[in-house]
Coordinates of C-alpha atoms and ligand atoms in Angstrom, one line a residue:
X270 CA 0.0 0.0 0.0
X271 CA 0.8 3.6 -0.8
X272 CA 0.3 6.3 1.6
X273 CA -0.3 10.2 1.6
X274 CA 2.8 12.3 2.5
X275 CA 0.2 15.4 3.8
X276 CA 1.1 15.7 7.7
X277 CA -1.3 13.8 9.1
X278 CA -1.7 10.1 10.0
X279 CA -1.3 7.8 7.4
X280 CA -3.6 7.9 4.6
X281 CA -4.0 5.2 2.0
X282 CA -3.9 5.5 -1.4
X283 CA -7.0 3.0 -1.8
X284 CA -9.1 3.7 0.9
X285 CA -12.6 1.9 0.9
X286 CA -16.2 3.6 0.8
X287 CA -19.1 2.2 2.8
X288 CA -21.9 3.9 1.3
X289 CA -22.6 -0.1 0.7
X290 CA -23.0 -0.7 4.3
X291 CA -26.4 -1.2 5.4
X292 CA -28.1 1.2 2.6
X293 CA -31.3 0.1 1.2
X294 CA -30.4 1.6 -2.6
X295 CA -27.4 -0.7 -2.9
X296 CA -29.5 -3.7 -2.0
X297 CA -26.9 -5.8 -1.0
X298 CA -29.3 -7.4 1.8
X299 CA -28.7 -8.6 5.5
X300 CA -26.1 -10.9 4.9
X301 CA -23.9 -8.5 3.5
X302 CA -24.6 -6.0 6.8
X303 CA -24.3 -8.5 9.2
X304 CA -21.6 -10.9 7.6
X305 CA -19.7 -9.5 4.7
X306 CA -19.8 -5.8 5.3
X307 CA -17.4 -6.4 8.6
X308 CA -15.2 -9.1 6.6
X309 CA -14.5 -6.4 3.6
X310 CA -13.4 -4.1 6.3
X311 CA -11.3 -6.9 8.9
X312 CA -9.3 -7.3 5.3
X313 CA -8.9 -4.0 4.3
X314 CA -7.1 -3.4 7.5
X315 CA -4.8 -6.6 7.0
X316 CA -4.5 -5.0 3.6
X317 CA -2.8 -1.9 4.8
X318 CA -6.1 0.4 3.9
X319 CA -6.3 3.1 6.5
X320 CA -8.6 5.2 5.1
X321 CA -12.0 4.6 5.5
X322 CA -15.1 7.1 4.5
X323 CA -18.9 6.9 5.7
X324 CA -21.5 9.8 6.5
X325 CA -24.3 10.1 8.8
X326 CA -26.7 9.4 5.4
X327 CA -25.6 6.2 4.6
X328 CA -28.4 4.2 5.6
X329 CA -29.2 6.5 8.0
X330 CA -26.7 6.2 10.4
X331 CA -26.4 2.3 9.6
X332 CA -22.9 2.6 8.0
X333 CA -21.6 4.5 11.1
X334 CA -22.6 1.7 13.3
X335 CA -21.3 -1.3 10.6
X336 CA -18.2 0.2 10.0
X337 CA -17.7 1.5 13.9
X338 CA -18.1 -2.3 15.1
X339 CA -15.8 -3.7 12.4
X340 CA -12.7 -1.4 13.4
X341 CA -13.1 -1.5 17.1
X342 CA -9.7 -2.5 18.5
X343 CA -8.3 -1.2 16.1
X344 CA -8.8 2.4 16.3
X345 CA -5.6 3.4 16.3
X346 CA -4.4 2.0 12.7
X347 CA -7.7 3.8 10.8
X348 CA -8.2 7.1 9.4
X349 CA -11.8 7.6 9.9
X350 CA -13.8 9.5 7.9
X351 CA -17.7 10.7 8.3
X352 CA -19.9 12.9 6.8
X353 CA -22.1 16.2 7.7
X354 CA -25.3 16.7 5.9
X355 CA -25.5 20.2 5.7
X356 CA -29.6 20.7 6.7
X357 CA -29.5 23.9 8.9
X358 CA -26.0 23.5 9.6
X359 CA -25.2 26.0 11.8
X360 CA -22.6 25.8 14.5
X361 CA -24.8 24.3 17.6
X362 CA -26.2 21.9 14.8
X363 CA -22.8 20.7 13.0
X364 CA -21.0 20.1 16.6
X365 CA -24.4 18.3 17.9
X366 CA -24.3 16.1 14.9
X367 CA -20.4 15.4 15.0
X368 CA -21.0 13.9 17.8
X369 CA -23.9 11.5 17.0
X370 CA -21.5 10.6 14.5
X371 CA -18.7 9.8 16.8
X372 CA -21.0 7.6 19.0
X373 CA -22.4 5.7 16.1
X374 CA -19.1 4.8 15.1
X375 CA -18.1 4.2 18.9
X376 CA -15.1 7.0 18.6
X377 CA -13.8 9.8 20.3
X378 CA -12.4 11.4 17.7
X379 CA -13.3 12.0 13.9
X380 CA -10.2 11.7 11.7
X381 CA -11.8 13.6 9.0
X382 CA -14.6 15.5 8.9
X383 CA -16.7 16.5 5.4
X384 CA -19.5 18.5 4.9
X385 CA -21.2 16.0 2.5
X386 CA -22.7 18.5 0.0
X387 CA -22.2 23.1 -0.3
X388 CA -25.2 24.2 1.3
X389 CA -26.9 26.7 -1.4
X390 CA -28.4 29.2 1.2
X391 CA -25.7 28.6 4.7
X392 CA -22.2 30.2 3.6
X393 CA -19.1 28.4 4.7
X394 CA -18.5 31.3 7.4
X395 CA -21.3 29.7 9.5
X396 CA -20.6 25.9 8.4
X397 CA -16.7 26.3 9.8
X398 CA -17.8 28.3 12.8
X399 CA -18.9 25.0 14.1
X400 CA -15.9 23.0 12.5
X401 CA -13.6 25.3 14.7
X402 CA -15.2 24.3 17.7
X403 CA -14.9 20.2 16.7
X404 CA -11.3 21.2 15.8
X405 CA -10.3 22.9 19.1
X406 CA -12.0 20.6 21.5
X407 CA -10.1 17.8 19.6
X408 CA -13.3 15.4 18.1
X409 CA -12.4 16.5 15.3
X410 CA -8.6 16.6 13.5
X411 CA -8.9 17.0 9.9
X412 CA -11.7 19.1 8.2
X413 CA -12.8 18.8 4.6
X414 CA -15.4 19.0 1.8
X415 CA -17.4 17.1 -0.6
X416 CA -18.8 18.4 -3.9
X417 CA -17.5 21.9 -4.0
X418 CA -16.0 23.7 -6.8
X419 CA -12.5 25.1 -6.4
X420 CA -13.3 28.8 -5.7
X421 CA -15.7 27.3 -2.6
X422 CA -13.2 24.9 -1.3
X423 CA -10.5 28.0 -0.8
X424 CA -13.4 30.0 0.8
X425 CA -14.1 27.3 3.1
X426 CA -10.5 27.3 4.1
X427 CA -10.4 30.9 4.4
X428 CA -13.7 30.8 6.7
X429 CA -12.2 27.9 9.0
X430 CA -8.9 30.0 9.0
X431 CA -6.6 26.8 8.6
X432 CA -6.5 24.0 6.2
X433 CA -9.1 22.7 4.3
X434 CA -7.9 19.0 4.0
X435 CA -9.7 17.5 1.3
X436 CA -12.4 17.4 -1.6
X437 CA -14.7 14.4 -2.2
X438 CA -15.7 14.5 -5.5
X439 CA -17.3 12.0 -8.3
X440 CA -13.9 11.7 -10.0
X441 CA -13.0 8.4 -12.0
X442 CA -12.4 7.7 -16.1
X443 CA -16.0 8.6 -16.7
X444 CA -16.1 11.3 -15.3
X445 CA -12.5 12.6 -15.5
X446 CA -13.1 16.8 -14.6
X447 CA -11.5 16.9 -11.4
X448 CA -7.7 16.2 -13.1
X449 CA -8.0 20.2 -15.0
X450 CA -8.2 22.0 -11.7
X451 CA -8.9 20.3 -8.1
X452 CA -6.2 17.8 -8.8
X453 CA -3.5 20.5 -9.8
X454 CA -4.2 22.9 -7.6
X455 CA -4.5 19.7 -4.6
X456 CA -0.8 18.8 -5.7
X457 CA 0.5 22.8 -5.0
X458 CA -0.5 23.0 -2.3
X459 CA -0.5 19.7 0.1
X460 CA -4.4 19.4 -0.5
X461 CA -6.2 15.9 -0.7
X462 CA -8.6 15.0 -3.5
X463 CA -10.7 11.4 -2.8
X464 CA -12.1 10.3 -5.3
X465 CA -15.7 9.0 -5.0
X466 CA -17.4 6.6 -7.2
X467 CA -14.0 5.8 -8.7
X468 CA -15.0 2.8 -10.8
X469 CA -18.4 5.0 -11.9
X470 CA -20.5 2.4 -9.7
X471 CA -19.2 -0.2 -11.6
X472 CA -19.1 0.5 -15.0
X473 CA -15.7 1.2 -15.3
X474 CA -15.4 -3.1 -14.6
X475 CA -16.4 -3.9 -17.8
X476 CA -18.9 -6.5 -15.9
X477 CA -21.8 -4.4 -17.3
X478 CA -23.3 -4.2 -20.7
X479 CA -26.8 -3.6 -22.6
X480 CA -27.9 -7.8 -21.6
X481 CA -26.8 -7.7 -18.2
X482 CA -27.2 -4.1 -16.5
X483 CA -27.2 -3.8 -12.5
X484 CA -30.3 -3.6 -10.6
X485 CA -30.0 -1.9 -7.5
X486 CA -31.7 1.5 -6.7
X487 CA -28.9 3.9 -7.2
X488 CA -27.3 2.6 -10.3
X489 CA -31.1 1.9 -12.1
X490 CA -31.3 5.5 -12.4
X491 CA -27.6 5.8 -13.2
X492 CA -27.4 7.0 -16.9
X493 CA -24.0 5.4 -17.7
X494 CA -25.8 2.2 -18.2
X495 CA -28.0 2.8 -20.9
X496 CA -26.9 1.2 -23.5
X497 CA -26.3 4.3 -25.4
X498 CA -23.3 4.6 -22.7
X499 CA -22.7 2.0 -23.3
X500 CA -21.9 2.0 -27.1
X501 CA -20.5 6.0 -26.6
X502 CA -18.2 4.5 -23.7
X503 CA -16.4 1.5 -26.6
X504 CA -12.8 3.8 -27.1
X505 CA -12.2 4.3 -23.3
X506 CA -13.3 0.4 -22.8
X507 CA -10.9 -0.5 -25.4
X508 CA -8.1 1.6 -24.4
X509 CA -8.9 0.3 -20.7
X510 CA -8.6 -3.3 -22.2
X511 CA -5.2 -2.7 -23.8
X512 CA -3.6 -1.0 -20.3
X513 CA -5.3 -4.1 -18.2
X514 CA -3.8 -6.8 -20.8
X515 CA -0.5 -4.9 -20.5
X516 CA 0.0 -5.1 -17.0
X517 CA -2.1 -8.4 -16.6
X518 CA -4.5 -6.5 -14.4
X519 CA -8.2 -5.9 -14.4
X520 CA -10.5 -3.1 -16.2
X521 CA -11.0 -2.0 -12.4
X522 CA -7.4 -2.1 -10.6
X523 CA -6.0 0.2 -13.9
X524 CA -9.4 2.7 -13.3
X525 CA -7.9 3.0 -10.0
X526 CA -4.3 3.0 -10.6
X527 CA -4.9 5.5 -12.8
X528 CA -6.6 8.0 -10.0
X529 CA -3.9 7.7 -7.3
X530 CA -0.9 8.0 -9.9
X531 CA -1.2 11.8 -8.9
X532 CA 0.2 11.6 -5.0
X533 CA -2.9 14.2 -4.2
X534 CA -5.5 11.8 -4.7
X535 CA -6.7 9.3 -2.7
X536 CA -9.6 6.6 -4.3
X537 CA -13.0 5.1 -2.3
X538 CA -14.2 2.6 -4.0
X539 CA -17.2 0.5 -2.5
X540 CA -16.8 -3.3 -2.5
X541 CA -19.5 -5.9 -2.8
X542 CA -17.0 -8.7 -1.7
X543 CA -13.9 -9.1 0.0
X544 CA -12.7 -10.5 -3.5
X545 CA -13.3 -7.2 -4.8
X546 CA -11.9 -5.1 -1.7
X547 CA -8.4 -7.1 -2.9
X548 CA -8.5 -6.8 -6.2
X549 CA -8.6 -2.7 -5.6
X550 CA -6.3 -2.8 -2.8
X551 CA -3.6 -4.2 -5.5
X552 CA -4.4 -1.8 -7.7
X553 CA -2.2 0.5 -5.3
X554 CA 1.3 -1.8 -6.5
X555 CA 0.8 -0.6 -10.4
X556 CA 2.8 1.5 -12.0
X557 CA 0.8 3.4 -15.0
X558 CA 3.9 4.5 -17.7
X559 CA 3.4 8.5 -18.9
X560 CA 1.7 7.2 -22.1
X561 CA -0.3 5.2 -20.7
X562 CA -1.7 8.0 -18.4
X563 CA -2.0 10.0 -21.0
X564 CA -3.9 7.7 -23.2
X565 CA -6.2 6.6 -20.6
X566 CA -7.2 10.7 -19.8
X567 CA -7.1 11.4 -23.6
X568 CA -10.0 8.2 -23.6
X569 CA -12.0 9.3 -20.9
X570 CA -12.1 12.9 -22.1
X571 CA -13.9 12.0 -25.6
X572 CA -16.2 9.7 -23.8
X573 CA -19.2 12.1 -23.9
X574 CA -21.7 10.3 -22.3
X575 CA -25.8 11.1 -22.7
X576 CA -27.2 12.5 -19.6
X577 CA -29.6 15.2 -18.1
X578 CA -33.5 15.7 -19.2
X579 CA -33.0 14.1 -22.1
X580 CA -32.5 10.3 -21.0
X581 CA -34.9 10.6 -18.3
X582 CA -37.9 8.9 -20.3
X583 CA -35.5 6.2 -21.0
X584 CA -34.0 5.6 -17.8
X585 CA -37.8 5.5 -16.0
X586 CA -38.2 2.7 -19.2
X587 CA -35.5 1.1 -18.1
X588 CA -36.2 0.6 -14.7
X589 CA -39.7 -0.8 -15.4
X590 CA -38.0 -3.6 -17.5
X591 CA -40.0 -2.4 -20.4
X592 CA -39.4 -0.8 -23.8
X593 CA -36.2 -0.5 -26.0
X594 CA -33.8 0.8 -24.8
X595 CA -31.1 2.1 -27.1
X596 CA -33.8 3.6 -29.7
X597 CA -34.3 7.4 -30.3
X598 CA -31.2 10.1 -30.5
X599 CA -30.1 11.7 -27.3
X600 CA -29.4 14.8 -26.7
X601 CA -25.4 15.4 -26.3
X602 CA -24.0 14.9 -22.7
X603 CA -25.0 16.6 -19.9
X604 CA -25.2 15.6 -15.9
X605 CA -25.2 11.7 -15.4
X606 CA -28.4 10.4 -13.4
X607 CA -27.7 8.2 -10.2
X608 CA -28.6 9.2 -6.5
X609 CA -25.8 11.2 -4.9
X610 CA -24.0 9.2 -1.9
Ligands
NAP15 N1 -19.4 12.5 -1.3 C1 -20.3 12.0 -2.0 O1 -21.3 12.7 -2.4 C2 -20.3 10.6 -2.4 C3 -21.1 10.1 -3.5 C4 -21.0 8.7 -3.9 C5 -20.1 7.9 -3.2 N2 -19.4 8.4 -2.1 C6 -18.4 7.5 -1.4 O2 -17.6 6.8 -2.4 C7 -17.7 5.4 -2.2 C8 -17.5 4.8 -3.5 O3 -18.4 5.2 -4.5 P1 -19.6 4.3 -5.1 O4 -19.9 3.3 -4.1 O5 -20.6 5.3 -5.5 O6 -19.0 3.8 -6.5 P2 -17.7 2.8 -6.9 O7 -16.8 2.7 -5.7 O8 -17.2 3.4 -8.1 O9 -18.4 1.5 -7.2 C9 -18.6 0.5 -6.2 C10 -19.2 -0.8 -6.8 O10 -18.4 -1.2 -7.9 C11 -18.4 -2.6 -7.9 N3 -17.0 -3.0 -7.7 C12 -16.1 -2.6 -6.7 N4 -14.9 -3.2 -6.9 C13 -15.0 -3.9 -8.0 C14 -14.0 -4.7 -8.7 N5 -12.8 -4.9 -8.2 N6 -14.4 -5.4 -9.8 C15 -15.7 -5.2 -10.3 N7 -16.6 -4.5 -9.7 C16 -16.3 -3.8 -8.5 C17 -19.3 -3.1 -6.8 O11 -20.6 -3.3 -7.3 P3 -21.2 -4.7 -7.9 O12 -20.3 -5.8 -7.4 O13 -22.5 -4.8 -7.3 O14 -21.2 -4.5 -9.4 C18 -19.3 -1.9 -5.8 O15 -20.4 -1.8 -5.0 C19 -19.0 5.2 -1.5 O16 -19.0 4.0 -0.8 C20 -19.1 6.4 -0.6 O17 -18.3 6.1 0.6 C21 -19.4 9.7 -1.8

């Protein structure tokens, strides 16, 4: 395993997201909370993973609890990380819900805190009033964000007054953005991106395809896998296959190897099996040349997939099991669908 060099406890390259832990929209069922959930995360800790990411949301408070049982006595080798939904998150509110959060997950102390969305109507000066107080009564060490554009993230860290750790975004080979500006600007200046959904749910595993498209809540109203995606997504797939053959790895372990090659990006993918949690984990020991860097990002910027309004009718199709599915033009790219984690 790689880890961060940022000044704070170590942080792994591959960290692993528990969105999957307990959450109704994944629909991974009881066994998987009660069995498999706490064996993904026993592994990822013989495995080297430190980092580990949740948020009061997931399953509503579910995850917390899962993911606090499975490290317990071994606090000291995690770097925790939890979540803030920003409802009326002003300062009374944000330290009253940091520490719900800490006794969910049985903890004194939050490794990293995120607020889990920007609030549109409560600026950052109120948000970070409260994250001063977590800071300086020590339940809180790190602060950070989720979902913000630059320009917010450096107000947030100019309205907590110290650094703003890190940005979660949705950052992966489908949805490449965050390598033009959050990634540059994270290696200047000793920031952290973590990169959410890093295998786009999935679909960046080449398991998926028109005949055999996942089920679950969250990725049924996922547009990337409409077959019209599908077929627009055939370049990048191909040059993922050639990378993967090259260095006799999977479609998944080069989408991730090709996230932490930057040492200001961490990855989060979610695991369905311990199989899988391994699988990503290695993806931390290869070594990505320039060209095929380069390659990969010049594939995942001309994959333009369809999104917004216009696949709606077809997604809504689509998860009724009916209709054709690949049938009328689209309207060029746009937003992909898929609940927000
Ligand atoms: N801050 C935010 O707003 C936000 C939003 C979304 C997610 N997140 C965080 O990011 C984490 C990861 O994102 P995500 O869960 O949306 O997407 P992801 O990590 O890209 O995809 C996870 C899914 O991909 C499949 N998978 C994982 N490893 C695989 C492998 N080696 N080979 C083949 N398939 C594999 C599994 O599904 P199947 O086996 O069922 O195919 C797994 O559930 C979440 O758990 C959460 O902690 C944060």
């Amino acid at each position: 395993m790689r880890y961060l060099d940022v000044g704070t406890p170590k942080i792994s390259a591959i960290g692993l997201g528990t969105w999957q832990f307990g959450s109704r929209e994944w629909g991974y069922g009881t066994p998987y909370a009660e069995r498999e959930a706490r064996a993904i995360v026993r592994r990822a800790l013989e495995l080297g993973v430190t980092l580990f990411d949740t948020a009061e949301i997931y399953g509503l408070g579910r995850s917390e609890r899962i993911l606090g049982e499975a490290i317990a006595g071994d606090r000291d080798r995690v770097f925790l990380a939890t979540k803030l939904l920003p409802v009326a998150p002003f300062p009374a509110v944000v330290q009253q819900r940091a520490v719900a959060s800490a006794n969910r997950l049985g903890v004194s102390r939050l490794d990293l805190y995120q607020v889990h969305q920007p609030n549109p109507v409560v600026p950052d000066t109120v948000i970070m009033r409260g994250m001063r107080t977590l800071q300086r009564i020590g339940l809180v060490g790190e602060v950070g964000v989720s979902n913000y554009p630059l320009a917010r993230w450096k107000a947030a860290e100019e309205a907590l007054g110290s650094r703003v750790l890190s940005n979660q975004v949705r950052y992966s080979l489908a949805t490449p953005g965050p390598a033009d500006d959050l990634v540059p600007y994270a290696e200047r200046t000793g920031h952290v991106v973590i990169a959410y959904s890093p295998l786009a749910q999935g679909f960046l595993s080449g398991r998926y395809d028109g005949s055999n498209r996942p089920r679950n809540r969250v990725r049924s109203f996922n547009a990337l896998f409409l077959p019209v995606n599908q077929d627009r997504a055939a370049g990048l797939l191909r040059v993922l296959r050639e990378v993967a053959d090259a260095h006799d790895a999977s479609f998944a372990q080069i989408a991730l190897a090709w996230l932490i090659r930057s040492p200001a990006v961490v990855a989060i993918p979610g695991a369905s099996s311990v199989a899988q949690l391994e699988s990503n984990v290695a993806a931390a020991e290869i070594e990505l040349t320039d060209d095929e860097w380069q390659a990969l990002r010049d594939a995942a910027v001309q994959f333009r997939p369809a999104g917004g309004p216009a696949v709606l009718p077809r997604l809504l199709r689509a998860r009724l099991g009916s209709a054709p599915l690949g049938s009328a033009p689209l309207a060029q790219p746009g937003e992909q669908g898929g609940d927000e984690g």
